[in-house]
C-alpha cells in the first residue's frame, strides 16, 4: 500500500489524503455527532414535557390547598354515600341502588318503602343533613301505603 501511494504524484497523494480526511470527518459526524445531537433534541423535548407536567401539578396542588383552606372536603362523594346509607338504615328504607354521577350527585332507588318514612327521610336529608334533594320521583307500589322512589341527592353549597 505504501509503494502504491509513493508511486503516485504529489497532487494525487494530496487528493487521496483530502478524500481520506473527508471520509473520516463524515464517519465521525454520522457515527458520533448525529446520534448525540438527536439524543440532545429528545432530551430537550422530554424536559419540556416534564416542565409542562410540573406546571399542571403545581396548579392542581394550589387548587387543592385552596379547597382545603376554604373548608371543602375531599372525598365528598364517599361522605354523601355514607350519609345516605346511614339515614336510610335509620328509617329502614329498602335501598335498591345508589348510583353516583359525574356532577357529584347520587341517585337513590328505594322500592316498596313506606310513604311516611320516605317523606321523613327526605325532610331529614334536607334540613338535618343539609343535603340538596334535586329531584324525586314517586310511584305507587303494589301494596297500599308503599311507594317506589328515585331521588337525586347532592351536597348543598
C-alpha atoms as one frame of an Amber mdcrd trajectory, in Angstrom:
protein
   0.000   0.000   0.000   2.907   2.354   0.810   4.543   1.550  -2.505   1.348
   2.309  -4.397   0.918   5.612  -2.509   4.588   6.555  -3.065   4.219   5.826
  -6.787   1.527   8.499  -7.116   2.461  12.079  -7.894   2.184  14.728  -5.195
  -1.144  16.108  -6.481  -2.790  12.648  -6.394  -1.364  11.983  -2.921  -2.886
  15.251  -1.644  -6.222  14.390  -3.231  -6.271  10.962  -1.603  -5.275  12.438
   1.782  -8.035  15.085   1.467 -10.539  12.403   0.478  -9.439  10.243   3.441
  -9.774  13.205   5.803 -13.226  13.990   4.405 -14.233  10.342   4.854 -13.010
  10.330   8.479 -14.894  13.584   9.204 -18.072  12.191   7.566 -17.857   8.987
   9.618 -17.302  10.979  12.824 -20.347  13.093  12.014 -22.595  10.123  11.154
 -21.451   7.782  13.928 -20.845  10.236  16.791 -22.188  13.766  16.303 -25.550
  12.994  14.665 -26.716  10.428  17.275 -25.605  12.748  20.089 -27.496  15.637
  18.506 -30.667  13.527  18.153 -30.367  12.382  21.763 -29.956  16.002  22.888
 -33.118  17.009  20.991 -35.065  14.094  22.511 -33.916  15.053  25.995 -34.873
  18.683  25.384 -38.394  17.592  24.336 -38.671  15.342  27.406 -37.563  18.215
  29.644 -40.186  20.489  28.090 -42.905  17.853  28.616 -41.830  17.323  32.235
 -41.805  21.075  32.853 -45.327  21.318  31.418 -46.471  18.453  33.646 -44.907
  20.118  36.652 -46.809  23.332  35.907 -50.075  21.347  35.788 -49.233  19.514
  39.023 -48.351  22.813  40.733 -51.694  24.256  39.614 -53.533  21.209  40.988
 -51.654  21.452  44.285 -52.551  25.136  44.575 -56.197  24.348  43.854 -56.205
  21.531  46.408 -54.662  23.779  49.054 -57.249  26.479  48.346 -60.060  23.938
  48.631 -58.667  22.658  51.927 -58.375  26.194  53.294 -61.911  27.061  52.200
 -63.268  24.030  54.067 -64.360  21.940  51.082 -63.893  18.298  51.995 -62.176
  15.994  49.553 -63.857  12.689  49.000 -67.290  14.248  49.411 -68.931  11.554
  47.283 -67.925   8.900  49.826 -69.270  11.057  52.658 -72.538  11.602  50.799
 -72.872   7.871  50.232 -72.239   7.081  53.894 -74.773   9.725  54.997 -77.380
   8.210  52.684 -76.622   4.665  53.843 -76.804   5.662  57.495 -80.028   7.654
  57.156 -81.865   5.054  55.054 -80.841   2.430  57.608 -82.249   4.597  60.407
 -85.650   4.750  58.665 -85.340   1.132  57.475 -85.818   2.133  53.858 -85.045
  -0.611  51.317 -82.267   0.823  49.124 -82.095  -0.986  45.791 -79.454   1.191
  44.139 -77.021   4.022  44.908 -75.527   5.444  41.741 -73.097   8.388  41.793
 -72.951  10.608  38.721 -70.320  12.942  37.291 -71.874  16.054  38.892 -71.251
  14.783  42.429 -74.862  13.734  42.968 -76.121  10.311  43.964 -79.245   8.709
  42.588 -81.024   6.641  45.233 -83.593   3.999  44.291 -85.968   2.768  47.023
 -88.575   0.082  46.378 -91.606  -0.825  48.491 -90.859   1.882  51.057 -93.450
   3.323  53.437 -94.581   6.712  52.117 -94.450   8.392  55.545 -90.911   7.127
  56.145 -89.791   8.395  52.733 -91.188  11.881  53.428 -89.500  11.965  56.841
 -86.223  10.766  55.325 -86.301  13.430  52.582 -87.049  16.106  55.205 -84.164
  14.811  57.332 -81.778  14.859  54.349 -82.552  18.500  53.542 -82.988  20.051
  56.985 -80.763  17.993  59.284 -78.041  16.676  56.967 -78.077  19.878  54.859
 -78.221  17.946  51.605 -79.956  19.120  48.474 -82.725  16.870  47.168 -82.636
  17.826  43.494 -85.291  15.527  42.114 -87.779  12.978  43.473 -89.927  10.583
  41.514 -92.609   8.623  43.421 -94.731   5.802  42.062 -97.223   3.700  43.931
 -96.048   0.171  44.756 -98.245  -2.889  44.561 -99.130  -2.640  48.275-101.186
   0.239  49.657 -99.086   2.814  51.559 -95.825   1.741  49.887 -94.044   3.632
  47.117 -91.106   3.234  44.778 -88.809   6.255  44.890 -85.982   7.578  42.753
 -84.230  10.621  44.223 -81.178  12.650  43.175 -79.313  13.986  46.193 -76.319
  16.320  46.272 -74.349  18.196  48.873 -75.670  21.703  49.402 -73.312  24.559
  48.748
